[in-house]
Amino acid sequence: MTQFGCVCALNLNGQSYVINFRSSKSGKRFDFHASRSDFVGCSLRIPNKGATGTRARKVSSPLQVVCVDYPRPELDNTVNFLEAAYLSSSFRTGPRPNKPLEVVIAGAAGLCTAKYLADAGHKPILLEARDVLGGKVAAWKDEDGDWYETGLHIFFGAYPNMQSLFGELGINDRLQWKEHSMIFAMPNKPGEFSRFDFPEVLPAPINGIWAILKNNEMLTWPEKVKFAIGLLPAMLGGQPYVEAQDGLSVKEWMRKQGIPERVTTEVFIAMSKALNFINPDELSMQCILIALNRFLQEKHGSKMAFLDGNPPERLCMPIVDHIQSLGGQVRLNSRIQKIELNNDATVKRFVLNNGNVIEGDAYVFATPVDILKLLLPEEWKEIPYFKRLEKLVGVPVINVHIWFDRKLKNTYDHLLFSRSPLLSVYADMSVTCKEYYNPHQSMLELVFAPAEEWISRSDSEIIDATMKELAKLFPDEISADQSKAKILKYHVVKTPRSVYKTVPNCEPCRPLQRSPIEGFYLAGDYTKQKYLASMEGAVLSGKFCAQAIVQDYDLLVAREQRRLAEATIR
């Protein structure tokens, strides 16, 4: 991956500079326009192995890092990555089927199910309801040629199955790795940020502990100590302890552990909204502990990467190409209208909205859980496996894109936690993403959450509310009335039911990928896997679904033979 580096800091006398350099691979020129107020004690390097820069601290002017790509971290030898890679390889190296199964898969999470079934020698038929790939990672191009997305997607080092998938497809270079930091806005100091920096030279969990200890702007030392003591049971008890906390919300768990309320306010409101788009009084503590365990136990677990362009082309199409190269099919505009059953309540076929019918040897529903519940046949609704799904509900979320008439300075080449009551995380995509790069104008992509009360409101109302929050994050550059930076255009993408809402006591309701209906399977982040509602969870659920079908091969072949025999007798 090509590296770019540029860093900043303090005010002198307002002289102007332009720094430009070219990517050695793409030939693209990167210009950075700055006054001398942006550059004192500045280091600019384009190293061979990594992009580095000096950072000035405790200054009034905001720090700025522009177009910095870091090398892919060393993930391939971690235990979790090796487990993920082994599971992937099992599909490629297992026995080839004498008769490949035709597996009909409905839904975007089925991309991974189809990929691994194709690897195992079967013939998946993936049905996508819309005319665009990706489901929760879908994106669209507007009339100006600019992309707008369903969500602001971050790829963590702690996503071993997702990282393995990129490697299997040969697209590791499409991830733009960022500095190993977490950056939070300071609501009580508009325009300022506080950082948790994870030293590359230290192993886990010392690097995470160091990052927490070195940050004295968000938590006091007594609060850090109480939080650390409260966290000890999770660190010592491991996964069994984490799973046992599913019955408590984040707020309830914090109180039970004697952790000061301010720790939740300062850190975990932002973290809860980033993980599941809801506040800590609703979120199950299991979700937070799973993330903390991954971040503290894996050196690069909390390191983040952005995709280098739009998800449908840069991530989904390589999966589709792979599936089709192995004889599978991917069909767009194929929305399921009905699951039609046989007399024994097994699936006979999927009926599409256009009247077409699709039959196969096995069937997978990989849609969001809310769509499954809408299409669930009456004959199945009282089966405990399906009845438990009633508690699982998708959470609403809104993704906002705003193009401004100028380049905003008070930003970073990174994901930023807004700590706003209306916004979750945001990024200046004109800096963080190569395809969206623009040296003259910023495009902010923001997650508006919680969105329950806003999902039915007009786009203009949402933009007005967003601008009021941005005026606090960019006090010198943005005002709510646009007397400063002006909006050139915006897009608002509403998802009324996104990832499942990870509230307390929903863990027992999450289904295994193999259903009690012979030949019918589920995939999606709401199904049983340890990464909950995330892209990593969706990928792992797809692998588990494919694994269940491969394991059931003999049963499915025998089922098809029985069906043919019965048809002959008739």
Coordinates of C-alpha atoms in Angstrom, one line a residue:
M1 CA 0.0 0.0 0.0
T2 CA 1.3 3.4 -0.9
Q3 CA 2.0 5.7 2.1
F4 CA 1.3 9.4 2.4
G5 CA 2.2 11.5 5.4
C6 CA 1.6 14.9 6.6
V7 CA 1.2 16.5 10.0
C8 CA 0.7 19.9 11.6
A9 CA 0.5 22.2 14.6
L10 CA 0.9 25.9 15.8
N11 CA 0.2 29.5 14.7
L12 CA 3.0 31.9 13.7
N13 CA 2.3 34.5 11.1
G14 CA -0.2 33.3 8.6
Q15 CA 2.1 32.7 5.5
S16 CA 0.7 30.2 3.0
Y17 CA 2.2 27.0 1.7
V18 CA 1.2 24.3 -0.8
I19 CA 2.6 20.8 -0.4
N20 CA 2.1 18.3 -3.2
F21 CA 3.3 14.8 -3.9
R22 CA 2.3 11.9 -6.1
S23 CA 1.4 8.3 -5.3
S24 CA 4.1 6.1 -6.8
K25 CA 1.4 3.5 -7.8
S26 CA -1.5 5.6 -9.0
G27 CA 0.3 8.7 -10.1
K28 CA -2.4 10.8 -8.4
R29 CA -1.2 14.1 -7.0
F30 CA -2.1 15.0 -3.5
D31 CA -2.1 18.7 -2.6
F32 CA -2.3 20.1 0.9
H33 CA -3.0 23.8 1.2
A34 CA -2.1 25.3 4.5
S35 CA -1.1 28.5 6.2
R36 CA 1.9 28.6 8.4
S37 CA -0.6 28.3 11.3
D38 CA -1.0 24.7 10.2
F39 CA 2.7 23.8 10.1
V40 CA 5.2 24.3 12.8
G41 CA 7.4 21.5 13.9
C42 CA 5.9 19.6 11.0
S43 CA 7.4 16.3 9.7
L44 CA 6.6 15.1 6.2
R45 CA 7.8 11.7 5.3
I46 CA 7.0 9.1 2.6
P47 CA 8.7 6.1 4.0
N48 CA 9.0 2.6 2.6
K49 CA 7.4 0.7 5.4
G50 CA 5.0 3.0 7.1
A51 CA 3.8 6.5 7.3
T52 CA 4.8 8.3 10.4
G53 CA 4.7 11.9 11.6
T54 CA 5.3 14.0 14.7
R55 CA 2.4 15.3 16.6
A56 CA 2.3 18.5 18.6
R57 CA 0.1 18.3 21.7
K58 CA -1.6 20.7 24.1
V59 CA -2.0 23.4 21.4
S60 CA -4.9 25.6 20.5
S61 CA -4.9 24.8 16.8
P62 CA -6.4 21.5 15.7
L63 CA -4.1 18.7 14.6
Q64 CA -4.5 17.6 11.0
V65 CA -3.3 14.4 9.3
V66 CA -4.0 14.2 5.6
C67 CA -4.0 11.1 3.4
V68 CA -1.9 8.8 5.7
D69 CA -2.0 5.1 4.8
Y70 CA -0.3 2.7 7.1
P71 CA 0.9 -0.8 6.3
R72 CA -1.4 -3.7 6.8
P73 CA -0.7 -4.9 10.4
E74 CA 0.6 -8.4 11.2
L75 CA -2.6 -10.2 11.6
D76 CA -1.9 -13.5 9.9
N77 CA -0.3 -15.2 12.9
T78 CA -3.0 -14.4 15.5
V79 CA -5.0 -17.3 16.9
N80 CA -8.3 -15.9 15.7
F81 CA -7.0 -15.3 12.2
L82 CA -5.5 -18.8 12.0
E83 CA -8.9 -20.2 13.1
A84 CA -10.7 -18.1 10.5
A85 CA -8.2 -19.1 7.7
Y86 CA -8.5 -22.8 8.6
L87 CA -12.3 -22.7 8.4
S88 CA -12.0 -21.0 5.0
S89 CA -9.5 -23.6 3.8
S90 CA -11.8 -26.4 4.8
F91 CA -14.2 -25.5 2.1
R92 CA -11.5 -25.6 -0.6
T93 CA -9.8 -28.7 0.6
G94 CA -12.7 -30.9 1.6
P95 CA -14.0 -33.8 -0.5
R96 CA -15.6 -32.7 -3.8
P97 CA -19.3 -33.6 -4.0
N98 CA -20.4 -36.3 -6.5
K99 CA -23.4 -34.2 -7.2
P100 CA -23.1 -30.5 -6.5
L101 CA -26.0 -29.1 -4.6
E102 CA -28.0 -26.2 -6.0
V103 CA -28.5 -23.9 -3.0
V104 CA -30.9 -21.0 -3.3
I105 CA -29.8 -18.1 -1.1
A106 CA -31.9 -15.0 -0.5
G107 CA -30.3 -11.9 1.0
A108 CA -27.1 -9.9 1.1
A109 CA -25.5 -11.8 4.0
G110 CA -25.7 -14.7 1.6
L111 CA -22.7 -13.4 -0.4
C112 CA -20.3 -15.1 2.0
T113 CA -22.5 -18.2 2.2
A114 CA -22.5 -18.5 -1.6
K115 CA -18.7 -17.8 -1.8
Y116 CA -17.8 -20.7 0.6
L117 CA -20.4 -23.1 -0.9
A118 CA -18.8 -22.4 -4.3
D119 CA -15.4 -23.1 -2.8
A120 CA -16.8 -26.4 -1.5
G121 CA -17.9 -27.4 -5.1
H122 CA -21.6 -26.6 -4.9
K123 CA -23.7 -24.3 -7.2
P124 CA -25.2 -21.4 -5.2
I125 CA -27.9 -19.2 -6.7
L126 CA -27.8 -15.9 -4.8
L127 CA -30.9 -13.7 -5.0
E128 CA -30.5 -10.0 -4.3
A129 CA -33.8 -8.1 -3.9
R130 CA -32.5 -4.8 -5.2
D131 CA -30.5 -3.7 -8.2
V132 CA -27.4 -3.0 -6.1
L133 CA -25.1 -5.5 -4.2
G134 CA -24.3 -5.3 -0.6
G135 CA -27.4 -5.0 1.6
K136 CA -26.1 -3.1 4.7
V137 CA -23.0 -2.1 2.7
A138 CA -24.8 -1.0 -0.4
A139 CA -24.0 2.3 -2.1
W140 CA -25.3 4.4 -5.0
K141 CA -23.8 6.8 -7.4
D142 CA -25.6 10.2 -7.9
E143 CA -25.9 12.2 -11.1
D144 CA -22.6 13.9 -10.3
G145 CA -20.8 10.6 -10.1
D146 CA -20.4 10.8 -6.3
W147 CA -21.1 7.8 -4.1
Y148 CA -23.3 7.7 -1.0
E149 CA -23.5 4.7 1.2
T150 CA -25.8 2.8 3.6
G151 CA -23.3 3.2 6.4
L152 CA -19.9 4.4 7.5
H153 CA -18.0 1.1 7.4
I154 CA -14.8 0.4 9.4
F155 CA -12.7 -2.8 9.1
F156 CA -11.0 -3.6 12.4
G157 CA -7.9 -5.8 12.9
A158 CA -10.1 -7.8 15.3
Y159 CA -12.2 -9.0 12.3
P160 CA -10.3 -12.2 11.4
N161 CA -12.9 -13.7 9.1
M162 CA -13.3 -10.4 7.2
Q163 CA -9.5 -10.0 6.9
S164 CA -9.2 -13.6 5.8
L165 CA -11.9 -13.0 3.1
F166 CA -9.9 -10.0 1.7
G167 CA -6.8 -12.2 1.5
E168 CA -8.7 -15.0 -0.2
L169 CA -10.0 -12.6 -2.8
G170 CA -6.6 -11.0 -3.3
I171 CA -7.8 -7.5 -2.4
N172 CA -5.8 -6.8 0.8
D173 CA -4.5 -3.7 -0.9
R174 CA -8.1 -2.2 -0.9
L175 CA -8.0 -1.5 2.8
Q176 CA -6.5 1.8 3.9
W177 CA -5.1 1.2 7.4
K178 CA -5.1 4.2 9.7
E179 CA -3.0 5.2 12.7
H180 CA -3.6 3.0 15.7
S181 CA -5.7 5.5 17.6
M182 CA -9.2 6.3 18.8
I183 CA -10.1 9.9 18.6
F184 CA -13.0 11.5 20.5
A185 CA -14.4 15.0 20.2
M186 CA -14.6 17.0 23.4
P187 CA -18.1 18.4 23.9
N188 CA -17.0 20.7 26.7
K189 CA -14.2 22.1 24.5
P190 CA -15.8 22.7 21.0
G191 CA -13.4 22.0 18.2
E192 CA -10.9 20.0 20.3
F193 CA -10.3 16.2 20.4
S194 CA -8.9 13.7 22.8
R195 CA -6.9 10.7 21.7
F196 CA -6.1 7.1 22.8
D197 CA -2.9 6.2 21.0
F198 CA -1.8 2.5 21.0
P199 CA 2.0 2.2 20.8
E200 CA 3.1 -0.1 18.0
V201 CA 6.1 -1.3 20.0
L202 CA 4.0 -2.7 22.9
P203 CA 2.1 -6.1 22.8
A204 CA -1.5 -6.5 23.9
P205 CA -2.9 -5.8 26.4
I206 CA -0.1 -3.4 27.4
N207 CA -0.6 -1.2 24.4
G208 CA -4.3 -0.7 25.3
I209 CA -3.6 -0.1 28.9
W210 CA -0.9 2.4 27.9
A211 CA -3.4 4.2 25.7
I212 CA -5.9 4.5 28.5
L213 CA -3.3 5.6 31.1
K214 CA -1.8 8.2 28.9
N215 CA -5.2 9.9 28.2
N216 CA -5.9 12.3 31.1
E217 CA -8.4 14.5 29.3
M218 CA -11.5 12.2 29.4
L219 CA -11.0 10.1 32.6
T220 CA -9.3 11.0 35.9
W221 CA -6.9 8.6 37.6
P222 CA -9.5 7.5 40.2
E223 CA -12.0 6.8 37.4
K224 CA -9.4 4.7 35.5
V225 CA -8.5 2.7 38.6
K226 CA -12.2 2.0 39.4
F227 CA -12.9 1.1 35.8
A228 CA -9.9 -1.3 35.6
I229 CA -11.0 -3.0 38.9
G230 CA -14.5 -3.4 37.5
L231 CA -13.2 -4.9 34.3
L232 CA -11.0 -7.5 36.0
P233 CA -13.8 -10.2 36.2
A234 CA -14.3 -9.9 32.4
M235 CA -10.5 -10.2 31.8
L236 CA -10.1 -13.2 34.1
G237 CA -13.4 -14.9 33.3
G238 CA -13.1 -14.8 29.6
Q239 CA -15.9 -15.7 27.1
P240 CA -18.1 -17.5 29.7
Y241 CA -18.2 -14.4 31.9
V242 CA -18.8 -12.1 28.9
E243 CA -21.8 -14.2 27.7
A244 CA -23.2 -14.3 31.2
Q245 CA -23.5 -10.5 31.2
D246 CA -26.1 -10.5 28.4
G247 CA -28.9 -9.9 30.9
L248 CA -27.5 -6.5 31.9
S249 CA -27.4 -3.2 30.1
V250 CA -24.1 -1.2 30.0
K251 CA -25.5 1.2 32.6
E252 CA -26.6 -1.6 34.9
W253 CA -23.3 -3.4 34.6
M254 CA -21.3 -0.2 35.3
R255 CA -23.3 0.4 38.5
K256 CA -23.0 -3.2 39.6
Q257 CA -19.2 -3.0 39.3
G258 CA -19.0 0.3 41.1
I259 CA -17.7 2.2 38.1
P260 CA -18.4 6.0 38.2
E261 CA -21.2 7.3 36.1
R262 CA -18.9 9.6 34.3
V263 CA -17.0 6.7 32.7
T264 CA -20.2 5.8 30.9
T265 CA -20.8 9.4 29.9
E266 CA -17.3 10.1 28.7
V267 CA -16.6 6.8 26.9
F268 CA -19.4 4.4 26.6
I269 CA -22.2 6.5 25.2
A270 CA -20.0 7.0 22.2
M271 CA -18.9 3.4 22.1
S272 CA -22.5 2.1 22.4
K273 CA -23.7 4.2 19.6
A274 CA -20.8 3.2 17.4
L275 CA -21.3 -0.6 18.1
N276 CA -25.1 -0.8 17.8
F277 CA -26.6 2.7 17.2
I278 CA -28.2 2.8 20.7
N279 CA -27.4 4.3 24.1
P280 CA -25.8 2.4 27.0
D281 CA -29.1 2.2 28.9
E282 CA -30.4 -0.1 26.2
L283 CA -27.3 -1.9 25.0
S284 CA -26.4 -5.3 26.4
M285 CA -23.1 -5.2 28.2
Q286 CA -22.1 -8.4 26.4
C287 CA -21.7 -6.4 23.3
I288 CA -19.2 -3.9 24.9
L289 CA -17.2 -6.7 26.7
I290 CA -16.8 -8.7 23.4
A291 CA -15.4 -5.6 21.8
L292 CA -13.1 -4.7 24.7
N293 CA -11.9 -8.3 24.9
R294 CA -10.9 -8.3 21.3
F295 CA -9.3 -4.9 21.5
L296 CA -7.3 -5.7 24.7
Q297 CA -6.3 -9.2 23.8
E298 CA -5.2 -8.6 20.2
K299 CA -2.4 -6.1 19.5
H300 CA -4.0 -4.8 16.3
G301 CA -7.6 -5.5 17.3
S302 CA -8.7 -1.9 17.6
K303 CA -6.7 -0.7 14.6
M304 CA -9.0 0.5 11.8
A305 CA -9.1 0.5 8.1
F306 CA -11.3 2.2 5.5
L307 CA -12.2 0.6 2.2
D308 CA -10.5 2.5 -0.6
G309 CA -13.7 3.1 -2.5
N310 CA -17.4 2.2 -2.8
P311 CA -18.4 -1.2 -1.3
P312 CA -20.4 -2.6 -4.2
E313 CA -17.5 -2.4 -6.6
R314 CA -14.5 -2.7 -4.3
L315 CA -15.7 -5.4 -2.0
C316 CA -18.9 -7.1 -3.3
M317 CA -18.0 -7.5 -7.0
P318 CA -14.8 -9.5 -6.2
I319 CA -17.0 -11.9 -4.2
V320 CA -19.5 -12.1 -7.1
D321 CA -16.8 -12.7 -9.6
H322 CA -15.4 -15.5 -7.5
I323 CA -18.8 -17.1 -7.1
Q324 CA -19.5 -17.0 -10.9
S325 CA -16.0 -18.2 -11.8
L326 CA -16.9 -21.4 -9.9
G327 CA -20.2 -21.9 -11.5
G328 CA -22.5 -20.1 -9.1
Q329 CA -25.1 -17.4 -10.0
V330 CA -25.9 -14.0 -8.6
R331 CA -29.3 -12.5 -9.7
L332 CA -30.3 -8.9 -9.0
N333 CA -33.9 -7.6 -8.7
S334 CA -35.0 -10.9 -7.3
R335 CA -37.1 -10.1 -4.3
I336 CA -38.7 -13.0 -2.4
Q337 CA -42.5 -12.8 -2.1
K338 CA -43.2 -16.1 -0.5
I339 CA -41.6 -19.3 0.9
E340 CA -43.8 -22.0 -0.6
L341 CA -43.9 -25.3 1.4
N342 CA -44.3 -29.0 0.7
N343 CA -46.9 -31.1 2.5
D344 CA -44.3 -32.0 5.2
A345 CA -43.6 -28.3 5.8
T346 CA -40.2 -28.3 4.2
V347 CA -39.4 -25.7 1.5
K348 CA -40.7 -26.5 -1.9
R349 CA -39.5 -23.3 -3.6
F350 CA -39.1 -19.5 -3.3
V351 CA -41.6 -17.4 -5.2
L352 CA -40.4 -14.1 -6.4
N353 CA -42.2 -10.8 -6.8
N354 CA -42.1 -11.0 -10.6
G355 CA -43.8 -14.4 -10.5
N356 CA -40.8 -16.5 -11.1
V357 CA -40.1 -19.5 -8.9
I358 CA -36.7 -20.8 -7.8
E359 CA -36.1 -24.4 -6.7
G360 CA -33.0 -26.0 -5.2
D361 CA -31.6 -28.8 -3.1
A362 CA -31.3 -26.5 -0.1
Y363 CA -32.5 -23.0 0.8
V364 CA -30.9 -20.2 2.8
F365 CA -32.5 -17.0 4.1
A366 CA -29.8 -14.4 4.6
T367 CA -32.0 -11.3 4.8
P368 CA -32.3 -9.1 8.0
V369 CA -34.3 -10.8 10.7
D370 CA -37.3 -8.5 10.2
I371 CA -37.7 -9.5 6.6
L372 CA -37.5 -13.2 7.6
K373 CA -40.3 -12.7 10.2
L374 CA -42.5 -11.0 7.6
L375 CA -42.2 -13.9 5.2
L376 CA -42.2 -16.7 7.7
P377 CA -44.8 -19.4 6.8
E378 CA -47.7 -19.8 9.2
E379 CA -46.8 -23.4 9.6
W380 CA -43.5 -22.5 11.2
K381 CA -44.5 -19.6 13.5
E382 CA -45.1 -21.7 16.6
I383 CA -41.9 -23.7 16.3
P384 CA -39.7 -22.5 19.2
Y385 CA -36.7 -21.9 17.0
F386 CA -38.7 -19.4 14.9
K387 CA -40.9 -18.1 17.8
R388 CA -37.8 -16.9 19.7
L389 CA -37.0 -14.5 16.7
E390 CA -39.9 -12.2 17.9
K391 CA -37.5 -10.6 20.4
L392 CA -34.9 -9.8 17.7
V393 CA -35.6 -6.5 16.0
G394 CA -33.5 -4.4 13.7
V395 CA -32.4 -1.0 14.9
P396 CA -33.1 2.1 12.8
V397 CA -30.1 4.1 11.6
I398 CA -29.5 7.1 9.3
N399 CA -26.4 7.8 7.3
V400 CA -25.8 11.4 6.3
H401 CA -23.4 12.7 3.6
I402 CA -22.7 16.4 3.2
W403 CA -20.5 18.0 0.5
F404 CA -19.1 21.4 1.5
D405 CA -17.8 24.2 -0.6
R406 CA -14.4 24.2 1.1
K407 CA -11.8 21.9 2.7
L408 CA -12.4 21.6 6.4
K409 CA -9.3 21.8 8.6
N410 CA -10.6 20.5 11.9
T411 CA -10.5 16.9 11.0
Y412 CA -8.3 13.8 10.8
D413 CA -7.5 11.0 8.4
H414 CA -9.4 8.7 10.7
L415 CA -12.8 7.7 12.2
L416 CA -13.9 10.3 14.8
F417 CA -16.3 9.7 17.7
S418 CA -18.5 12.8 17.8
R419 CA -19.8 12.3 21.4
S420 CA -22.9 14.3 20.2
P421 CA -26.4 13.5 21.4
L422 CA -27.6 13.1 17.8
L423 CA -24.5 11.8 16.0
S424 CA -22.4 8.7 16.5
V425 CA -19.2 8.5 14.4
Y426 CA -18.1 10.5 11.4
A427 CA -15.2 10.9 8.9
D428 CA -14.1 13.3 6.2
M429 CA -14.3 10.8 3.4
S430 CA -12.5 13.3 1.1
V431 CA -9.4 12.5 3.2
T432 CA -9.9 9.0 4.4
C433 CA -10.9 7.2 1.2
K434 CA -8.8 7.3 -2.1
E435 CA -11.8 7.1 -4.4
Y436 CA -13.5 10.0 -2.7
Y437 CA -10.4 12.1 -2.3
N438 CA -10.8 15.8 -3.0
P439 CA -8.1 18.3 -2.2
H440 CA -10.4 21.3 -2.3
Q441 CA -13.8 20.2 -0.8
S442 CA -14.7 18.1 2.2
M443 CA -17.4 15.4 2.2
L444 CA -18.4 14.4 5.7
E445 CA -20.1 11.0 6.2
L446 CA -21.9 10.8 9.6
V447 CA -23.9 8.2 11.4
F448 CA -27.1 9.7 12.9
A449 CA -27.9 7.7 16.0
P450 CA -30.0 6.8 17.9
A451 CA -32.4 7.3 15.0
E452 CA -35.7 6.0 16.4
E453 CA -37.3 9.4 16.7
W454 CA -35.8 10.7 13.5
I455 CA -36.3 8.0 10.9
S456 CA -39.7 9.3 9.9
R457 CA -38.6 13.0 9.7
S458 CA -37.7 14.8 6.4
D459 CA -34.2 14.9 5.0
S460 CA -34.1 18.7 5.5
E461 CA -35.0 18.4 9.2
I462 CA -32.2 15.8 9.6
I463 CA -29.7 18.0 7.8
D464 CA -30.6 21.0 9.9
A465 CA -30.1 19.0 13.1
T466 CA -26.8 17.6 11.8
M467 CA -25.5 21.1 11.0
K468 CA -26.3 22.3 14.5
E469 CA -24.1 19.5 15.9
L470 CA -21.4 20.1 13.3
A471 CA -21.2 23.7 14.4
K472 CA -20.0 22.4 17.8
L473 CA -17.4 20.1 16.1
F474 CA -16.2 22.8 13.7
P475 CA -16.8 26.1 15.5
D476 CA -14.5 28.1 13.3
E477 CA -15.6 26.6 10.0
I478 CA -19.3 25.6 10.2
S479 CA -22.4 27.4 11.5
A480 CA -25.9 26.1 11.5
D481 CA -27.1 28.9 9.2
Q482 CA -24.3 28.2 6.6
S483 CA -22.8 31.7 7.1
K484 CA -19.4 29.9 7.1
A485 CA -19.0 26.6 5.1
K486 CA -21.9 26.1 2.7
I487 CA -23.5 22.9 1.7
L488 CA -23.1 22.0 -2.0
K489 CA -25.4 19.0 -1.7
Y490 CA -26.3 16.2 0.6
H491 CA -27.7 12.6 0.7
V492 CA -29.6 11.0 3.6
V493 CA -29.9 7.2 3.6
K494 CA -32.4 5.8 6.1
T495 CA -32.4 2.2 7.1
P496 CA -35.5 1.6 9.2
R497 CA -34.3 -1.9 10.3
S498 CA -30.5 -2.3 10.3
V499 CA -28.5 -4.7 12.4
Y500 CA -30.4 -6.4 15.2
K501 CA -30.8 -4.4 18.4
T502 CA -28.4 -6.0 20.9
V503 CA -30.5 -5.4 24.0
P504 CA -30.3 -7.5 27.2
N505 CA -31.5 -11.1 27.1
C506 CA -31.7 -11.4 23.4
E507 CA -28.7 -13.9 23.2
P508 CA -30.9 -17.0 23.8
C509 CA -33.1 -15.9 20.9
R510 CA -30.4 -15.9 18.3
P511 CA -30.8 -19.0 16.1
L512 CA -28.2 -21.5 14.9
Q513 CA -27.6 -21.4 11.1
R514 CA -29.2 -24.9 10.7
S515 CA -32.9 -24.6 11.3
P516 CA -35.2 -27.5 12.4
I517 CA -36.7 -27.5 8.9
E518 CA -34.8 -30.0 6.8
G519 CA -33.0 -28.2 4.0
F520 CA -33.6 -24.7 5.3
Y521 CA -30.8 -22.5 6.8
L522 CA -30.2 -19.0 8.0
A523 CA -27.4 -16.6 7.7
G524 CA -26.9 -13.0 9.0
D525 CA -25.3 -11.2 11.9
Y526 CA -28.3 -12.0 14.1
T527 CA -27.6 -15.7 13.9
K528 CA -25.4 -17.5 16.4
Q529 CA -21.8 -16.4 16.2
K530 CA -19.5 -14.5 18.6
Y531 CA -19.2 -11.2 16.9
L532 CA -22.8 -10.1 17.3
A533 CA -24.2 -7.3 15.0
S534 CA -21.2 -6.5 12.8
M535 CA -19.7 -7.1 9.3
E536 CA -17.5 -9.7 10.9
G537 CA -20.5 -11.4 12.4
A538 CA -22.2 -11.5 9.0
V539 CA -19.1 -13.1 7.3
L540 CA -18.7 -15.6 10.1
S541 CA -22.4 -16.5 10.0
G542 CA -22.1 -17.1 6.2
K543 CA -19.2 -19.5 6.8
F544 CA -21.2 -21.3 9.5
C545 CA -24.2 -21.6 7.3
A546 CA -22.1 -23.0 4.4
Q547 CA -20.4 -25.4 6.8
A548 CA -23.8 -26.7 8.0
I549 CA -24.9 -27.3 4.4
V550 CA -21.6 -29.1 3.6
Q551 CA -22.0 -31.3 6.7
D552 CA -25.6 -32.1 5.7
Y553 CA -24.6 -33.1 2.2
D554 CA -25.6 -36.8 2.4
L555 CA -28.9 -35.9 4.1
L556 CA -29.7 -33.3 1.4
V557 CA -28.9 -35.7 -1.4
A558 CA -31.0 -38.4 0.2
R559 CA -33.8 -35.9 0.6
E560 CA -33.7 -35.0 -3.1
Q561 CA -33.7 -38.7 -4.1
R562 CA -36.8 -39.3 -1.9
R563 CA -38.5 -36.4 -3.6
L564 CA -37.8 -37.7 -7.1
A565 CA -38.9 -41.2 -6.1
E566 CA -42.2 -39.8 -4.7
A567 CA -42.7 -37.8 -7.9
T568 CA -42.2 -40.9 -10.0
I569 CA -44.7 -42.9 -8.0
R570 CA -47.3 -40.2 -8.5

